[in-house]
Short mmCIF file of C-alpha atoms and ligand atoms in Angstrom, two decimals:
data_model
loop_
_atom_site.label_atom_id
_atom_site.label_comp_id
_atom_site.label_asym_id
_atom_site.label_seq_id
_atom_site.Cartn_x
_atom_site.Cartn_y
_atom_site.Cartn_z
CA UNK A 1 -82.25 2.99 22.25
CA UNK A 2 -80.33 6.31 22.61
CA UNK A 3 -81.10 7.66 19.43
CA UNK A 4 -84.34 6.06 18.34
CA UNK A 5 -86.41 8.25 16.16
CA UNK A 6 -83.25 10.21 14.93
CA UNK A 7 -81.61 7.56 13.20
CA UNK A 8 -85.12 7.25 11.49
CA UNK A 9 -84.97 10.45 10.46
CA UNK A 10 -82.15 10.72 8.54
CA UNK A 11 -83.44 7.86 7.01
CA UNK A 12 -86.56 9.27 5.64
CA UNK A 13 -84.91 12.49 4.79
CA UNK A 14 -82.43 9.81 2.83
CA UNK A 15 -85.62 8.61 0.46
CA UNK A 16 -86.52 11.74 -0.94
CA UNK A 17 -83.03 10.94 -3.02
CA UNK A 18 -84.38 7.55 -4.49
CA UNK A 19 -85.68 8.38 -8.77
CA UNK A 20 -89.67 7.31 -9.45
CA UNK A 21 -89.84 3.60 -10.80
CA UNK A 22 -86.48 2.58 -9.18
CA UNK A 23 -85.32 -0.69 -8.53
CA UNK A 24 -84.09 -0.64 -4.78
CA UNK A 25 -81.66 -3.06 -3.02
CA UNK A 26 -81.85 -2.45 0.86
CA UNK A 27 -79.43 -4.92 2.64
CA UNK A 28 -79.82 -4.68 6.57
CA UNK A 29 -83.19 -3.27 6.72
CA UNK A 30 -83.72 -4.74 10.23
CA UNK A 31 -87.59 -4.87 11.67
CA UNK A 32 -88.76 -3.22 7.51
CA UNK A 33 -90.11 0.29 8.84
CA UNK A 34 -88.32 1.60 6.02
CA UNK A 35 -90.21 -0.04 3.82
CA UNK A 36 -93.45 1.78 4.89
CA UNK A 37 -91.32 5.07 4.51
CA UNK A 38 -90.62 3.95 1.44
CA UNK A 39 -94.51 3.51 0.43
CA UNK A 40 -95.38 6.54 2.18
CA UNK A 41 -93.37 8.49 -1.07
CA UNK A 42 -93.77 5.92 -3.75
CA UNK A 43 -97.03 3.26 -3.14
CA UNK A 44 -95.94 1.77 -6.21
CA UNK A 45 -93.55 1.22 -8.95
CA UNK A 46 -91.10 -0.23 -7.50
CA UNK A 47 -88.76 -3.11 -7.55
CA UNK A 48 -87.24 -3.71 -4.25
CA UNK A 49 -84.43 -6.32 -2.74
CA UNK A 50 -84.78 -6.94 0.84
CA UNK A 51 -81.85 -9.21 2.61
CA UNK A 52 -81.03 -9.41 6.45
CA UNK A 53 -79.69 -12.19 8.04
CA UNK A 54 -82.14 -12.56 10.83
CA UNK A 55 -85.27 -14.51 10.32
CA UNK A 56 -86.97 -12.70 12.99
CA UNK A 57 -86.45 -9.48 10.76
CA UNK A 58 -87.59 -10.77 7.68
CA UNK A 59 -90.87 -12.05 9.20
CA UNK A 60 -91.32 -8.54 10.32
CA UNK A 61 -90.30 -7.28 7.46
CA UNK A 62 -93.16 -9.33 5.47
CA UNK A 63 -95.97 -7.85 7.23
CA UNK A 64 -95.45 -4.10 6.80
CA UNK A 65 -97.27 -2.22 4.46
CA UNK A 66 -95.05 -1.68 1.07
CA UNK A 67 -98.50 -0.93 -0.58
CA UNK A 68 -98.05 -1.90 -4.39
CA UNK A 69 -94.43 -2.50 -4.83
CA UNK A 70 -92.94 -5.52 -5.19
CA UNK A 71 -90.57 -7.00 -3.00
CA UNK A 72 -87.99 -10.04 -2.62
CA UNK A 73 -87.19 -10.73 0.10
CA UNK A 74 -84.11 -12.71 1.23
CA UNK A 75 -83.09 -14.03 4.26
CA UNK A 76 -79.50 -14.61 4.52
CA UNK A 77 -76.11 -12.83 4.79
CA UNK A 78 -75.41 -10.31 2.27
CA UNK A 79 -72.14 -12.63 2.10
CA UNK A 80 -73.99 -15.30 0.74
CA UNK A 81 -76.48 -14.07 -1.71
CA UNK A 82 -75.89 -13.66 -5.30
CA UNK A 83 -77.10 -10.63 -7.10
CA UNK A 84 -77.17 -9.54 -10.14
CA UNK A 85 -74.97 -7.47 -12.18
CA UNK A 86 -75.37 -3.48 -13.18
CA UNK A 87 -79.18 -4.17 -12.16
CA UNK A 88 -80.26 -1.43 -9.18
CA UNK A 89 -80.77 2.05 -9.38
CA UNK A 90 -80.47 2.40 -5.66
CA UNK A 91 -78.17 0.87 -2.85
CA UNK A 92 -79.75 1.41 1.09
CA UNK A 93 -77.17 0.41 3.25
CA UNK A 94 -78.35 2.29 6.73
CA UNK A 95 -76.35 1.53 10.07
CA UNK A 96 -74.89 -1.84 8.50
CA UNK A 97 -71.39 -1.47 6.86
CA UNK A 98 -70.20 -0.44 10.45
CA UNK A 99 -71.45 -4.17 11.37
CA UNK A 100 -67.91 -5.92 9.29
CA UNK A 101 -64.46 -5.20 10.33
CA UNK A 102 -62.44 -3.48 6.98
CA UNK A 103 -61.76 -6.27 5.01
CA UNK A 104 -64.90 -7.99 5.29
CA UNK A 105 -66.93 -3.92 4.61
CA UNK A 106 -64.47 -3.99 1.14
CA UNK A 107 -65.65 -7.76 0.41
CA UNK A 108 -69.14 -7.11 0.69
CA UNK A 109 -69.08 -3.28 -0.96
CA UNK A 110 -67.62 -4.92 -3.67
CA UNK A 111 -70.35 -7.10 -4.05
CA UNK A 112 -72.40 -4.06 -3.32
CA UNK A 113 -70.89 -1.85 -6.10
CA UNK A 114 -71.28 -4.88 -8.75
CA UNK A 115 -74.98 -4.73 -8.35
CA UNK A 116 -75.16 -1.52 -9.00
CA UNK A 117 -76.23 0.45 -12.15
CA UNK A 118 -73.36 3.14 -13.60
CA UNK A 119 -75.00 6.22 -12.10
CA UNK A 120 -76.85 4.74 -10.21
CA UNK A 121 -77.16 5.89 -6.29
CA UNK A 122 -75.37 4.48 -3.02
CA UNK A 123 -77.40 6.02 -0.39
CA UNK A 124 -74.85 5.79 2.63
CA UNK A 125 -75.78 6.40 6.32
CA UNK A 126 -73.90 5.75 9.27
CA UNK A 127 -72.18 6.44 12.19
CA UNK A 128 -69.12 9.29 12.02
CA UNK A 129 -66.24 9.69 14.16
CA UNK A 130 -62.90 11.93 13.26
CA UNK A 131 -60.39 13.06 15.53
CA UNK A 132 -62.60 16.40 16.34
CA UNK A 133 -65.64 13.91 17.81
CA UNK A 134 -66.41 14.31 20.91
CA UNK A 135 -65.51 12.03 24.03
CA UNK A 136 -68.93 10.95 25.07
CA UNK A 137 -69.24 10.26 21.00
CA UNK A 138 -66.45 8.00 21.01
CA UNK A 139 -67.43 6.58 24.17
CA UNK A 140 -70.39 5.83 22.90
CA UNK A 141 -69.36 3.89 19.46
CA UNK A 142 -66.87 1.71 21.74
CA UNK A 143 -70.00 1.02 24.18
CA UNK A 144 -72.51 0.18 21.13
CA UNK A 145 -69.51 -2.17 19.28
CA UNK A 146 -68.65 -4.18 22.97
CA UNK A 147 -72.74 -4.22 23.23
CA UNK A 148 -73.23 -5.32 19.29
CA UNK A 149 -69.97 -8.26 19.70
CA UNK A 150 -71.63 -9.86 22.65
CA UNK A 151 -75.18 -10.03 21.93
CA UNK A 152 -75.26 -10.47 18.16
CA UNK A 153 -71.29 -11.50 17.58
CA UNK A 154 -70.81 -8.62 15.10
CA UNK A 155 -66.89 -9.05 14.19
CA UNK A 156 -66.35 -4.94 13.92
CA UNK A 157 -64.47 -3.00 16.64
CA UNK A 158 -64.58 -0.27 14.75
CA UNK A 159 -66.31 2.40 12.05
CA UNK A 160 -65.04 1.32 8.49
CA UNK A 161 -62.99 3.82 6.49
CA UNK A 162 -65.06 4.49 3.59
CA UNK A 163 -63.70 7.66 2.46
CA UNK A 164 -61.00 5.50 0.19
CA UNK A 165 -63.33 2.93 -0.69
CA UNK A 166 -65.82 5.42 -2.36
CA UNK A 167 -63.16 7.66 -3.69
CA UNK A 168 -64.21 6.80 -6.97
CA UNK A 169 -68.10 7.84 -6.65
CA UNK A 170 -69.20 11.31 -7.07
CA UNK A 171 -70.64 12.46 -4.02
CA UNK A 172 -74.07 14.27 -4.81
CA UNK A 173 -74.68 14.99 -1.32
CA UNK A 174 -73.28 14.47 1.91
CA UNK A 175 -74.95 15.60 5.13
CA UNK A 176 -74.21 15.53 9.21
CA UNK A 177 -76.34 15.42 11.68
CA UNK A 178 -76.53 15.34 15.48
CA UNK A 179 -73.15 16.80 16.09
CA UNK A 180 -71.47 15.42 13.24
CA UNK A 181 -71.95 12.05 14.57
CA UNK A 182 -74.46 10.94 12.04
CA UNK A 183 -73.58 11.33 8.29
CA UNK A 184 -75.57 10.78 4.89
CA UNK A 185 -73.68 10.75 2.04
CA UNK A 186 -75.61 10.67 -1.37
CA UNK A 187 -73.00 8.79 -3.87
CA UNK A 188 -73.03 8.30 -7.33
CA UNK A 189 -71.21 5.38 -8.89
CA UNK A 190 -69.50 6.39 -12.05
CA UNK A 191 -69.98 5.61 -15.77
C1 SAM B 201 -78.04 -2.12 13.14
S1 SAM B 201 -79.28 -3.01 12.29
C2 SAM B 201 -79.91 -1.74 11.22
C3 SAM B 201 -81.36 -1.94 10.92
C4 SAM B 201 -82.01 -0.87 10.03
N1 SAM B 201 -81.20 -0.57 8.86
C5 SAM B 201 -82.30 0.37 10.81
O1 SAM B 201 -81.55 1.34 10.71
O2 SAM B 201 -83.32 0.40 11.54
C6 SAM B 201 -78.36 -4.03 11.19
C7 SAM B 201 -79.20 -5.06 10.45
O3 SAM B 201 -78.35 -5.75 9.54
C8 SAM B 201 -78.60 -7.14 9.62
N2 SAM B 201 -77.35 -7.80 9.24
C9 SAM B 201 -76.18 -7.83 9.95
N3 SAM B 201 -75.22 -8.48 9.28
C10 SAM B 201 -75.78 -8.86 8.11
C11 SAM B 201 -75.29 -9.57 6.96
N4 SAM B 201 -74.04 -10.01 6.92
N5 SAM B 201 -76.13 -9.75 5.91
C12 SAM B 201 -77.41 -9.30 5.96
N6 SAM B 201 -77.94 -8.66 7.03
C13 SAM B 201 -77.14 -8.43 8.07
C14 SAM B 201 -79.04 -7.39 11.04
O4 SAM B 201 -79.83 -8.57 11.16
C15 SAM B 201 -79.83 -6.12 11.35
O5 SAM B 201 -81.19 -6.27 11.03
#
């Protein structure tokens, strides 16, 4: 509710990363705007995995407009879905590793980074905090994770560390936005 239409944004701006003719995993998607987005740039040729765990999502999801590409789509945790090996070109993971507490964000990137193609793109977006964030930022983050516990019993208290988890992907791009409290980071897995 506070940020609306910027965390959008940076999602669209995200897209314009995504190769012609990809094959897309996008876990979390939520209500499937994105997937419009999506259509807006590419109306077809593409192979796209949808998961989130809500039903209310996916039926959402289902009616938007993803003009002539195909999509799956799934309807339970990323936990509990098998994927296959080495087969995307593209990862969207926007505003959902920060839903699992560290062990459980390493569990499921691993599963994450399995499915992925060598070179192919992780296309990262979340929220940022470092020791220079501001108060009101960190404020903020605490308010959204007490918020997030109690009405959808997300088991995070806090942002993941990534940094060491993706140490071994190149990192094509990485952008902040609003006051460094919104990054993209474009990452390539290696060979
Ligand atoms: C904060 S929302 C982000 C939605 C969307 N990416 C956006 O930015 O508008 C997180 C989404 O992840 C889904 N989700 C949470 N935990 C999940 C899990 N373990 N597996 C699959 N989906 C999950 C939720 O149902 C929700 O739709």
């Amino acid at each position: 509710m506070v940020f609306g239409q910027q965390l959008k944004s940076v999602q669209i701006e995200s897209l314009h990363y995504i190769p012609a003719g990809s094959c897309i995993l996008i876990v979390g998607g939520g209500t499937g705007w994105i997937l419009e987005e999506i259509a807006n740039l590419f109306p077809s040729g593409l192979e796209i995995t949808y998961i989130d765990k809500s039903s209310k999502m996916i039926e959402l999801s289902k009616k938007r407009n993803y003009q002539l590409n195909t999509v799956e789509f799934i309807n339970a945790p990323l936990e509990d879905t098998s994927l296959k090996h080495d087969y995307y070109n593209v990862i969207l993971t926007p505003f959902f590793l920060d839903c699992f507490s560290q062990p459980t964000f390493e569990v499921v990137s691993e599963k994450l980074d399995k499915s992925l193609n060598p070179l192919g793109l992780w296309l990262y977006i979340d929220f940022y905090l470092s020791a220079q964030s501001t108060f009101m930022q960190k404020i903020l983050v605490k308010f959204m994770y007490t918020f997030f516990r109690l009405a959808s019993r997300i088991e995070a208290r806090k942002l993941p560390d990534i940094d060491s988890y993706f140490s071994t992907y190149n990192v094509l791009a990485k952008k902040m936005y609003y006051h460094n409290f919104i990054q993209l980071q474009v990452l390539q897995k290696s060979k």
